[in-house]
Amino acid sequence: MSVVLTEPDPLLYEEVDASTTVEKPVVVIGAGPVGQRVAEDIARFNPEQSVLVLGDEPYQPYDRVKLSSYLSGDVDSPWMPDVTDRHSNIKKRLGTRIARVERKVKKVIDTEGNQWPYSKLILATGSRAYIPPIHGVDLDNVFSFRNMADAEQLKARTISSRHTVIVGGGLLGLEAARAMRRFNTKITIIEQSAWLMFGQLDEQAGQLLISQVKSRGIDVLVNSRVQSIHGDGRVESLVLSASKKIKCDTVVIATGIKPNIEIAKDADLNTRVGILVNQRMQTNDSDIYAIGECAEFQSKVYGLVKPGFEQAAVAASNITQGKAKYSGSQLVTQLKVIESPVFSIGETNSEWRRREVIYEDKTSGKLRKLFINGNRLDAALAIGEWPEFARLQEAVTKNKHAWPWQLARFSQTGSLWPVDEEAGVLAWPAEATICNCMSVSRGDLSTAIDKGCRDVRSLADTTGASTVCGTCRPLLQQMLGAVKVEAVRASRLLTTGAVISLLVIFAFLLSPNLSYSETVQYEWHWDMLWRDGDIKQISGYVLLGLSAVLAFISLPKRARPKRINIIWGDFSIWRAVHVVVGIALLAVLIAHTGLRLGHELNMMLMLTFCGLLLAGAVLSASVGMQHRLPLLVSRTARQWSLKAHIYLLWPLPALLGFHVLKSYWY
Amino acid sequence: MSNGKTGKLLLWLSWILVSGVLIAMFAWKIQSEPGVTDQTIFMPGPLTSGHHQLKDNCNACHTDSFAEKEDMQKACTQCHGEDRKKPMDSHPRNKFTDPRNADTLENIDALNCVTCHTEHKPEITLQNGLTQPADVCFHCHKDIADDRPSHKGMAFDTCKTAGCHNFHNNRALYTDFLVKHMHEPDLKEKARLPAREFSQVLEEIIDYPRDKYPVTPLTVPGDMDAPAGKSNESVQHEWLDSSHAATGVNCTACHVYSNDKESKREPVWHEKPDERGCASCHQLEVSRFTRGKHGMRLNADLPPMKVSDARLPMMSEAHSKSLGCNSCHAAHQFDTRKAAVEGCLSCHADEHSKAYKGSKHAALWEKELVGEIKDGEGVSCASCHMPRINYDVSEWLSRIMVDHNQNASLSPNSKMIRPACLHCHGLEFSINSLSDGNLIKNNFQGQPVFKTDSIKLAEEDLKRAEAEIKSVGED
């Protein structure tokens, strides 16, 4: 087949080449989410660089993840925001099907014969549904479920279908089932493996998912293979390998994806299942990159959008003179299967011998599982809601340590971290991913909030978070909702108390001791306070009494969290009393010791007390100044200092007891 | 919610556990016998140089748990009581129990040692372990200038530092003594130490084991009563040359402890006898030894002092040595001349000790060693630090003995004047020399720069008193 090289439409070319750069643009083939992302990344890394995005489908770029929601009517449109709005150097052309790539002259030629010269070429051609070679797949009402065209067709079909069979019980099949379930259509899922989502779940979770899917009225047949599809022009029935015949009027094939590699193959680029790429996402032509579902990295083709985004970032970095390297993506799945949220991260279904820690709540159908390898988090999966999944995802990706008490808490409560509803998402590490779809971290969101985003919409516009699947929207709201912090009662007192405490600590640790008198020729001198045994006893017992008062004020809060308000009134009053009594105690302490740390046991006591005081000061300051500090700072300081304040109190009764005892013993 | 409750319960339980472990540990430590465990954790501060060797036995001073003030006082006098009596002490206890002085007790509780000598307080510990301000004399003597016009304008913190007064031992400094010894030459004509008298008074020492070891010379190896195989030629030679053999002190006198014999047990041969072997004849010397820093640990039921325990500079090669009689008196020679200098210098490495060999005292000692001058005319370390004192052995017997408590004549150093310096030097010269820090460091090479006024003042007082008496007589 010969293709005539014609000059591109001058008008069109003019429009595209409107950028002032003399250099040839970076051309992206594919206007899907990954193609769009790489264009945006390049523009972000180097705003001078012009980028041309060539899209094949006649639609505006859309988010494939939203197709099922679109199909089920949950969302009106899956369209993605237009990236050219944000970056003037990104141009795009839809409905342009690429015929071939002329590597020697560095041009791509579309089916209309237009030539598009490139400096670098990025293949983001994505994938299409894999259609198994079964007899009868070409019958009417046999659909694949992969692109907008499929969705449009299926959408038309949902109303009239009585019984839809979905071939494939993986991610795609379940999404399709969810979408087709409306209007009382009977749905049957046929899966050749032993359980649903074979790639993401282990047997226990897979079986649980089957029972949950079944309980919602969807039939599931596992260990079954479709042999043939029958019908007169249209689908009427389907025969399974066990010679079982199922009557149906619609078949959706969801047996996996097939990377679109034809263009690459024709251009003599190395391919296997996908287009082979190195760590820089380059093909064997260093000017041509491949990313997303069409790329194969270390024998893996990633069929999810997040790895595609990561690859896009690497490719964009390398094209704009960065030196990013890709080392594979952690497989993270987070979706709603029918009504059950399913989470999976890492290799959850492998033969390795690993420790499994399980939390199961049979009444609500929750299952959570951690896979531990040498005390480190290796993989995790869950069925049912799991609020801390995003944080966990971060921990698994970094193979973080799981401490025995964390695992104990997990098997008891299902949470690896203590549940602090107050701090919530703000307590997550800055690098923890909150929006999986757009790869937005907690830190990114906090930065955006600090820069002035005050509602979900502006936060979404700035960071892109929640613009795709929207499951992270509550987290965004939580972050925003927590921003409004008012001063606590007596905040000035708390802050003053903190300052005084810090000064006292410094005085104890740094300043010289209050001196003894060098003469007896005086009426009264302060060294009486620590020369005279009787006065020392008095100051000592006053200290003991004040300590007891402090403990007594704090005790009821620790012992009976519920009743405190009824019996004691507002906690903030008692907090203020605690601070005032604490400061009084410091005054007596100085009288008792003359700012001396002491020796041996006495020094242990004093150092423990200084630590306790420091923690108390930080706590008091973080509470007293919470309306002025960055939210995360005050929360973190408060959490940690409270812990330190409590734990440093532990040895105090024993130390104090023996400090008193030894004064009389010796 | 139930999880929260369990968590809280767990936290409380862990706290109780932690506290329990801490309390158990401290309780075990505090009630343990000395030596079982290190109890220094309960010390409120480091000990003074006088007591630091006792840190392993709190009970040495804190005799009983929950002790009263009187018990503590008893613990002090148990070791220091002897020196706190008249005439050794110029402020003895009975001075304050005397009703006429009752008002002074309101100023300061002078009946209890710890009033002025509080332990574990290095921050306020002055010279000689004083923990009151240096002008403590002010409490009772604030009107001294009225009684003694010569004291007008003197600051109260100079009473004890100007070579005039000590609170306790003032025997070399009181007025009459100063007057008696004024105008003495720096070096006396008859400069000689008294001779020791042990061999002369042997007959009069009641518990001397003269039945078993009659005072007759033993002259041949065949006289030795050691079990077979326990001696060799060099031991024989050393012993036969010693004064022990010359006075009939046989092997078993030292190698078998006398109290073993009393308890009628089979006499046990001790290969390396300790001070218990010496004590059957030299009981007094041993008991004085255990009063000083060299032997004080023995008095507190602790293992002997190690040289490395010392706070003074010591020879590094001596650090592992521990202190007993044999540290200075090497068996079987028991050469007191070696003990008197080599014994000291094999451990002590401070400036004063190292300067000795170049001093005039040492030159004289060298002459004495080779017989150029008479015994007692040379000056060894022991001449001053273990002086030959006239000691009351009993009510009817006193003898010149070597005081093995070297601390008895130190701190303050004017305590050395009477037992040591005055044998050869005049009082004024002695006071001046001992007040001169540099002279002490270089072991008295040179003349004292410091001049104390005490003798002049005493003289003036004397003249004033005579004048007063005269005027009274004239009236």
Tab-separated table of N, CA and C in Angstrom, chain A residues 321-430:
chain	number	residue	atom	x	y	z
A	321	GLN	N	14.533	17.290	29.527
A	321	GLN	CA	15.898	17.266	30.068
A	321	GLN	C	16.006	16.821	31.519
A	322	GLY	N	14.960	16.239	32.035
A	322	GLY	CA	15.064	15.674	33.372
A	322	GLY	C	15.705	14.303	33.282
A	323	LYS	N	15.843	13.665	34.430
A	323	LYS	CA	16.487	12.348	34.385
A	323	LYS	C	15.698	11.334	35.203
A	324	ALA	N	14.382	11.399	35.142
A	324	ALA	CA	13.567	10.479	35.931
A	324	ALA	C	13.720	9.063	35.399
A	325	LYS	N	13.612	8.111	36.321
A	325	LYS	CA	13.661	6.713	35.915
A	325	LYS	C	12.416	6.007	36.428
A	326	TYR	N	11.905	5.119	35.608
A	326	TYR	CA	10.708	4.381	35.994
A	326	TYR	C	11.136	3.009	36.464
A	327	SER	N	10.593	2.563	37.581
A	327	SER	CA	10.991	1.233	38.045
A	327	SER	C	9.772	0.365	38.309
A	328	GLY	N	8.737	0.572	37.539
A	328	GLY	CA	7.540	-0.250	37.708
A	328	GLY	C	6.583	0.389	38.687
A	329	SER	N	5.338	0.037	38.590
A	329	SER	CA	4.340	0.638	39.472
A	329	SER	C	3.775	-0.415	40.402
A	330	GLN	N	3.405	0.051	41.575
A	330	GLN	CA	2.702	-0.810	42.513
A	330	GLN	C	1.259	-0.909	42.000
A	331	LEU	N	0.781	-2.146	41.925
A	331	LEU	CA	-0.568	-2.304	41.386
A	331	LEU	C	-1.594	-1.965	42.452
A	332	VAL	N	-2.276	-0.895	42.244
A	332	VAL	CA	-3.278	-0.474	43.214
A	332	VAL	C	-4.650	-0.497	42.558
A	333	THR	N	-5.550	-1.165	43.197
A	333	THR	CA	-6.919	-1.190	42.690
A	333	THR	C	-7.834	-0.696	43.789
A	334	GLN	N	-8.678	0.205	43.416
A	334	GLN	CA	-9.634	0.705	44.405
A	334	GLN	C	-10.899	1.011	43.619
A	335	LEU	N	-11.878	0.178	43.758
A	335	LEU	CA	-13.096	0.467	43.005
A	335	LEU	C	-14.300	-0.088	43.741
A	336	LYS	N	-15.443	0.332	43.271
A	336	LYS	CA	-16.681	-0.175	43.831
A	336	LYS	C	-17.162	-1.279	42.923
A	337	VAL	N	-17.209	-2.517	43.448
A	337	VAL	CA	-17.753	-3.610	42.665
A	337	VAL	C	-19.203	-3.749	43.114
A	338	ILE	N	-20.105	-3.501	42.178
A	338	ILE	CA	-21.515	-3.422	42.543
A	338	ILE	C	-21.609	-2.444	43.708
A	339	GLU	N	-21.951	-2.921	44.940
A	339	GLU	CA	-21.938	-1.956	46.033
A	339	GLU	C	-20.728	-2.109	46.970
A	340	SER	N	-19.938	-3.177	46.698
A	340	SER	CA	-18.855	-3.411	47.645
A	340	SER	C	-17.571	-2.731	47.183
A	341	PRO	N	-17.028	-1.862	48.016
A	341	PRO	CA	-15.712	-1.315	47.669
A	341	PRO	C	-14.670	-2.430	47.769
A	342	VAL	N	-13.789	-2.485	46.796
A	342	VAL	CA	-12.730	-3.492	46.812
A	342	VAL	C	-11.394	-2.771	46.698
A	343	PHE	N	-10.472	-3.162	47.564
A	343	PHE	CA	-9.140	-2.556	47.535
A	343	PHE	C	-8.100	-3.656	47.367
A	344	SER	N	-7.097	-3.336	46.607
A	344	SER	CA	-6.020	-4.305	46.473
A	344	SER	C	-4.755	-3.549	46.120
A	345	ILE	N	-3.691	-3.898	46.793
A	345	ILE	CA	-2.421	-3.258	46.465
A	345	ILE	C	-1.309	-4.285	46.593
A	346	GLY	N	-0.443	-4.329	45.590
A	346	GLY	CA	0.665	-5.266	45.595
A	346	GLY	C	0.222	-6.656	45.182
A	347	GLU	N	1.154	-7.586	45.307
A	347	GLU	CA	0.882	-8.962	44.892
A	347	GLU	C	0.101	-9.665	45.986
A	348	THR	N	-1.211	-9.680	45.837
A	348	THR	CA	-2.025	-10.279	46.900
A	348	THR	C	-2.319	-11.744	46.620
A	349	ASN	N	-2.050	-12.165	45.401
A	349	ASN	CA	-2.429	-13.530	45.046
A	349	ASN	C	-1.210	-14.263	44.533
A	350	SER	N	-0.220	-14.441	45.419
A	350	SER	CA	0.976	-15.118	44.955
A	350	SER	C	1.265	-16.297	45.853
A	351	GLU	N	2.207	-17.099	45.418
A	351	GLU	CA	2.496	-18.339	46.139
A	351	GLU	C	3.522	-18.136	47.236
A	352	TRP	N	4.073	-16.896	47.344
A	352	TRP	CA	5.116	-16.682	48.351
A	352	TRP	C	4.593	-17.021	49.730
A	353	ARG	N	5.510	-17.451	50.546
A	353	ARG	CA	5.120	-17.723	51.927
A	353	ARG	C	5.270	-16.427	52.704
A	354	ARG	N	4.151	-15.868	53.069
A	354	ARG	CA	4.170	-14.618	53.819
A	354	ARG	C	3.194	-14.740	54.970
A	355	ARG	N	3.372	-13.863	55.912
A	355	ARG	CA	2.443	-13.851	57.034
A	355	ARG	C	1.217	-13.049	56.620
A	356	GLU	N	0.052	-13.580	56.939
A	356	GLU	CA	-1.164	-12.832	56.648
A	356	GLU	C	-1.781	-12.391	57.972
A	357	VAL	N	-2.125	-11.138	58.062
A	357	VAL	CA	-2.857	-10.668	59.244
A	357	VAL	C	-4.248	-10.281	58.757
A	358	ILE	N	-5.238	-10.863	59.392
A	358	ILE	CA	-6.600	-10.728	58.866
A	358	ILE	C	-7.507	-10.034	59.871
A	359	TYR	N	-8.295	-9.138	59.365
A	359	TYR	CA	-9.378	-8.576	60.163
A	359	TYR	C	-10.681	-8.884	59.430
A	360	GLU	N	-11.617	-9.469	60.131
A	360	GLU	CA	-12.849	-9.833	59.455
A	360	GLU	C	-14.049	-9.450	60.318
A	361	ASP	N	-14.997	-8.794	59.691
A	361	ASP	CA	-16.231	-8.458	60.391
A	361	ASP	C	-17.362	-9.069	59.576
A	362	LYS	N	-17.809	-10.264	60.044
A	362	LYS	CA	-18.726	-11.030	59.197
A	362	LYS	C	-20.089	-10.371	59.077
A	363	THR	N	-20.486	-9.659	60.124
A	363	THR	CA	-21.831	-9.077	60.072
A	363	THR	C	-21.934	-8.024	58.973
A	364	SER	N	-20.874	-7.225	58.822
A	364	SER	CA	-20.956	-6.202	57.785
A	364	SER	C	-20.246	-6.622	56.508
A	365	GLY	N	-19.758	-7.880	56.488
A	365	GLY	CA	-19.122	-8.375	55.270
A	365	GLY	C	-17.798	-7.711	54.964
A	366	LYS	N	-17.097	-7.272	56.018
A	366	LYS	CA	-15.802	-6.621	55.794
A	366	LYS	C	-14.677	-7.629	55.929
A	367	LEU	N	-13.718	-7.514	55.056
A	367	LEU	CA	-12.531	-8.347	55.161
A	367	LEU	C	-11.326	-7.467	54.844
A	368	ARG	N	-10.346	-7.494	55.711
A	368	ARG	CA	-9.111	-6.757	55.433
A	368	ARG	C	-7.940	-7.681	55.695
A	369	LYS	N	-6.961	-7.586	54.819
A	369	LYS	CA	-5.851	-8.516	54.927
A	369	LYS	C	-4.548	-7.779	54.669
A	370	LEU	N	-3.567	-8.035	55.532
A	370	LEU	CA	-2.228	-7.495	55.282
A	370	LEU	C	-1.299	-8.663	55.006
A	371	PHE	N	-0.421	-8.479	54.067
A	371	PHE	CA	0.586	-9.499	53.798
A	371	PHE	C	1.920	-8.955	54.270
A	372	ILE	N	2.516	-9.659	55.243
A	372	ILE	CA	3.727	-9.154	55.876
A	372	ILE	C	4.905	-10.014	55.475
A	373	ASN	N	5.958	-9.346	55.034
A	373	ASN	CA	7.156	-10.075	54.660
A	373	ASN	C	8.300	-9.528	55.489
A	374	GLY	N	8.761	-10.326	56.438
A	374	GLY	CA	9.864	-9.869	57.295
A	374	GLY	C	9.531	-8.562	57.999
A	375	ASN	N	8.375	-8.500	58.629
A	375	ASN	CA	7.928	-7.321	59.389
A	375	ASN	C	7.614	-6.119	58.524
A	376	ARG	N	7.668	-6.272	57.222
A	376	ARG	CA	7.375	-5.124	56.371
A	376	ARG	C	6.094	-5.388	55.586
A	377	LEU	N	5.360	-4.320	55.332
A	377	LEU	CA	4.108	-4.437	54.607
A	377	LEU	C	4.415	-4.734	53.145
A	378	ASP	N	3.823	-5.789	52.649
A	378	ASP	CA	4.157	-6.234	51.314
A	378	ASP	C	2.977	-6.048	50.369
A	379	ALA	N	1.794	-6.299	50.871
A	379	ALA	CA	0.598	-6.186	50.049
A	379	ALA	C	-0.602	-6.109	50.975
A	380	ALA	N	-1.721	-5.686	50.413
A	380	ALA	CA	-2.921	-5.598	51.234
A	380	ALA	C	-4.141	-5.701	50.340
A	381	LEU	N	-5.215	-6.196	50.913
A	381	LEU	CA	-6.460	-6.190	50.161
A	381	LEU	C	-7.608	-6.025	51.131
A	382	ALA	N	-8.734	-5.612	50.592
A	382	ALA	CA	-9.894	-5.442	51.462
A	382	ALA	C	-11.164	-5.486	50.645
A	383	ILE	N	-12.207	-5.956	51.304
A	383	ILE	CA	-13.546	-5.843	50.726
A	383	ILE	C	-14.371	-5.096	51.767
A	384	GLY	N	-15.059	-4.106	51.329
A	384	GLY	CA	-15.779	-3.242	52.263
A	384	GLY	C	-14.990	-1.966	52.496
A	385	GLU	N	-15.648	-0.981	53.096
A	385	GLU	CA	-15.000	0.315	53.306
A	385	GLU	C	-13.697	0.172	54.081
A	386	TRP	N	-12.719	0.980	53.733
A	386	TRP	CA	-11.455	0.986	54.474
A	386	TRP	C	-10.880	2.397	54.437
A	387	PRO	N	-11.250	3.203	55.442
A	387	PRO	CA	-10.891	4.629	55.393
A	387	PRO	C	-9.392	4.882	55.280
A	388	GLU	N	-8.589	4.017	55.871
A	388	GLU	CA	-7.157	4.347	55.886
A	388	GLU	C	-6.424	3.741	54.696
A	389	PHE	N	-7.184	3.346	53.650
A	389	PHE	CA	-6.518	2.669	52.547
A	389	PHE	C	-5.468	3.533	51.861
A	390	ALA	N	-5.799	4.810	51.679
A	390	ALA	CA	-4.853	5.684	50.978
A	390	ALA	C	-3.542	5.774	51.749
A	391	ARG	N	-3.664	5.850	53.066
A	391	ARG	CA	-2.461	5.914	53.892
A	391	ARG	C	-1.707	4.594	53.823
A	392	LEU	N	-2.471	3.516	53.838
A	392	LEU	CA	-1.866	2.199	53.780
A	392	LEU	C	-1.132	1.997	52.464
A	393	GLN	N	-1.757	2.506	51.404
A	393	GLN	CA	-1.184	2.379	50.072
A	393	GLN	C	0.233	2.947	50.074
A	394	GLU	N	0.370	4.084	50.726
A	394	GLU	CA	1.674	4.730	50.852
A	394	GLU	C	2.654	3.807	51.588
A	395	ALA	N	2.158	3.221	52.676
A	395	ALA	CA	3.024	2.382	53.505
A	395	ALA	C	3.451	1.130	52.751
A	396	VAL	N	2.518	0.531	51.988
A	396	VAL	CA	2.863	-0.686	51.255
A	396	VAL	C	3.831	-0.345	50.126
A	397	THR	N	3.581	0.761	49.441
A	397	THR	CA	4.456	1.150	48.341
A	397	THR	C	5.884	1.323	48.844
A	398	LYS	N	6.009	1.854	50.053
A	398	LYS	CA	7.364	2.081	50.587
A	398	LYS	C	7.840	0.914	51.430
A	399	ASN	N	7.082	-0.185	51.450
A	399	ASN	CA	7.463	-1.361	52.242
A	399	ASN	C	7.783	-0.998	53.675
A	400	LYS	N	6.915	-0.236	54.279
A	400	LYS	CA	7.219	0.243	55.626
A	400	LYS	C	7.084	-0.872	56.658
A	401	HIS	N	7.740	-0.634	57.811
A	401	HIS	CA	7.672	-1.560	58.936
A	401	HIS	C	6.264	-1.599	59.508
A	402	ALA	N	5.836	-2.783	59.883
A	402	ALA	CA	4.594	-2.875	60.654
A	402	ALA	C	4.983	-3.406	62.019
A	403	TRP	N	4.778	-2.603	63.053
A	403	TRP	CA	5.182	-3.008	64.398
A	403	TRP	C	4.172	-4.005	64.956
A	404	PRO	N	4.638	-4.858	65.857
A	404	PRO	CA	3.738	-5.879	66.401
A	404	PRO	C	2.456	-5.291	66.990
A	405	TRP	N	2.589	-4.139	67.691
A	405	TRP	CA	1.376	-3.582	68.293
A	405	TRP	C	0.427	-3.040	67.225
A	406	GLN	N	1.004	-2.601	66.103
A	406	GLN	CA	0.145	-2.135	65.013
A	406	GLN	C	-0.650	-3.308	64.452
A	407	LEU	N	0.053	-4.437	64.278
A	407	LEU	CA	-0.625	-5.608	63.726
A	407	LEU	C	-1.668	-6.120	64.711
A	408	ALA	N	-1.325	-6.023	66.008
A	408	ALA	CA	-2.293	-6.453	67.016
A	408	ALA	C	-3.539	-5.574	66.945
A	409	ARG	N	-3.325	-4.279	66.803
A	409	ARG	CA	-4.455	-3.365	66.705
A	409	ARG	C	-5.265	-3.674	65.440
A	410	PHE	N	-4.515	-3.975	64.377
A	410	PHE	CA	-5.196	-4.249	63.110
A	410	PHE	C	-6.099	-5.463	63.236
A	411	SER	N	-5.562	-6.541	63.820
A	411	SER	CA	-6.386	-7.747	63.873
A	411	SER	C	-7.572	-7.547	64.823
A	412	GLN	N	-7.431	-6.602	65.746
A	412	GLN	CA	-8.547	-6.309	66.665
A	412	GLN	C	-9.566	-5.350	66.062
A	413	THR	N	-9.031	-4.255	65.512
A	413	THR	CA	-9.931	-3.175	65.112
A	413	THR	C	-10.008	-2.967	63.616
A	414	GLY	N	-9.079	-3.569	62.875
A	414	GLY	CA	-9.070	-3.356	61.436
A	414	GLY	C	-8.315	-2.111	61.026
A	415	SER	N	-7.746	-1.411	62.010
A	415	SER	CA	-6.979	-0.215	61.670
A	415	SER	C	-5.534	-0.411	62.065
A	416	LEU	N	-4.652	-0.064	61.159
A	416	LEU	CA	-3.229	-0.200	61.445
A	416	LEU	C	-2.763	0.966	62.293
A	417	TRP	N	-3.430	2.093	62.144
A	417	TRP	CA	-3.074	3.282	62.909
A	417	TRP	C	-4.213	3.625	63.856
A	418	PRO	N	-3.869	4.248	64.976
A	418	PRO	CA	-4.953	4.612	65.889
A	418	PRO	C	-5.928	5.558	65.185
A	419	VAL	N	-7.180	5.283	65.395
A	419	VAL	CA	-8.180	6.098	64.721
A	419	VAL	C	-8.343	7.399	65.484
A	420	ASP	N	-7.967	8.464	64.846
A	420	ASP	CA	-8.156	9.775	65.453
A	420	ASP	C	-9.075	10.556	64.539
A	421	GLU	N	-10.329	10.559	64.911
A	421	GLU	CA	-11.286	11.173	64.000
A	421	GLU	C	-11.040	12.662	63.847
A	422	GLU	N	-10.510	13.257	64.903
A	422	GLU	CA	-10.249	14.693	64.837
A	422	GLU	C	-9.228	15.024	63.761
A	423	ALA	N	-8.089	14.321	63.824
A	423	ALA	CA	-7.014	14.651	62.899
A	423	ALA	C	-7.314	14.122	61.500
A	424	GLY	N	-7.812	12.868	61.443
A	424	GLY	CA	-8.217	12.283	60.182
A	424	GLY	C	-7.146	12.350	59.123
A	425	VAL	N	-7.564	12.790	57.961
A	425	VAL	CA	-6.697	12.743	56.797
A	425	VAL	C	-5.484	13.657	56.980
A	426	LEU	N	-5.608	14.624	57.842
A	426	LEU	CA	-4.489	15.546	58.044
A	426	LEU	C	-3.298	14.877	58.707
A	427	ALA	N	-3.583	13.770	59.406
A	427	ALA	CA	-2.504	13.080	60.101
A	427	ALA	C	-1.698	12.205	59.144
A	428	TRP	N	-2.187	12.038	57.943
A	428	TRP	CA	-1.462	11.178	57.006
A	428	TRP	C	-0.160	11.838	56.615
A	429	PRO	N	0.839	11.017	56.245
A	429	PRO	CA	2.088	11.622	55.786
A	429	PRO	C	1.863	12.441	54.516
A	430	ALA	N	2.695	13.453	54.330
A	430	ALA	CA	2.498	14.368	53.215
A	430	ALA	C	2.529	13.643	51.873
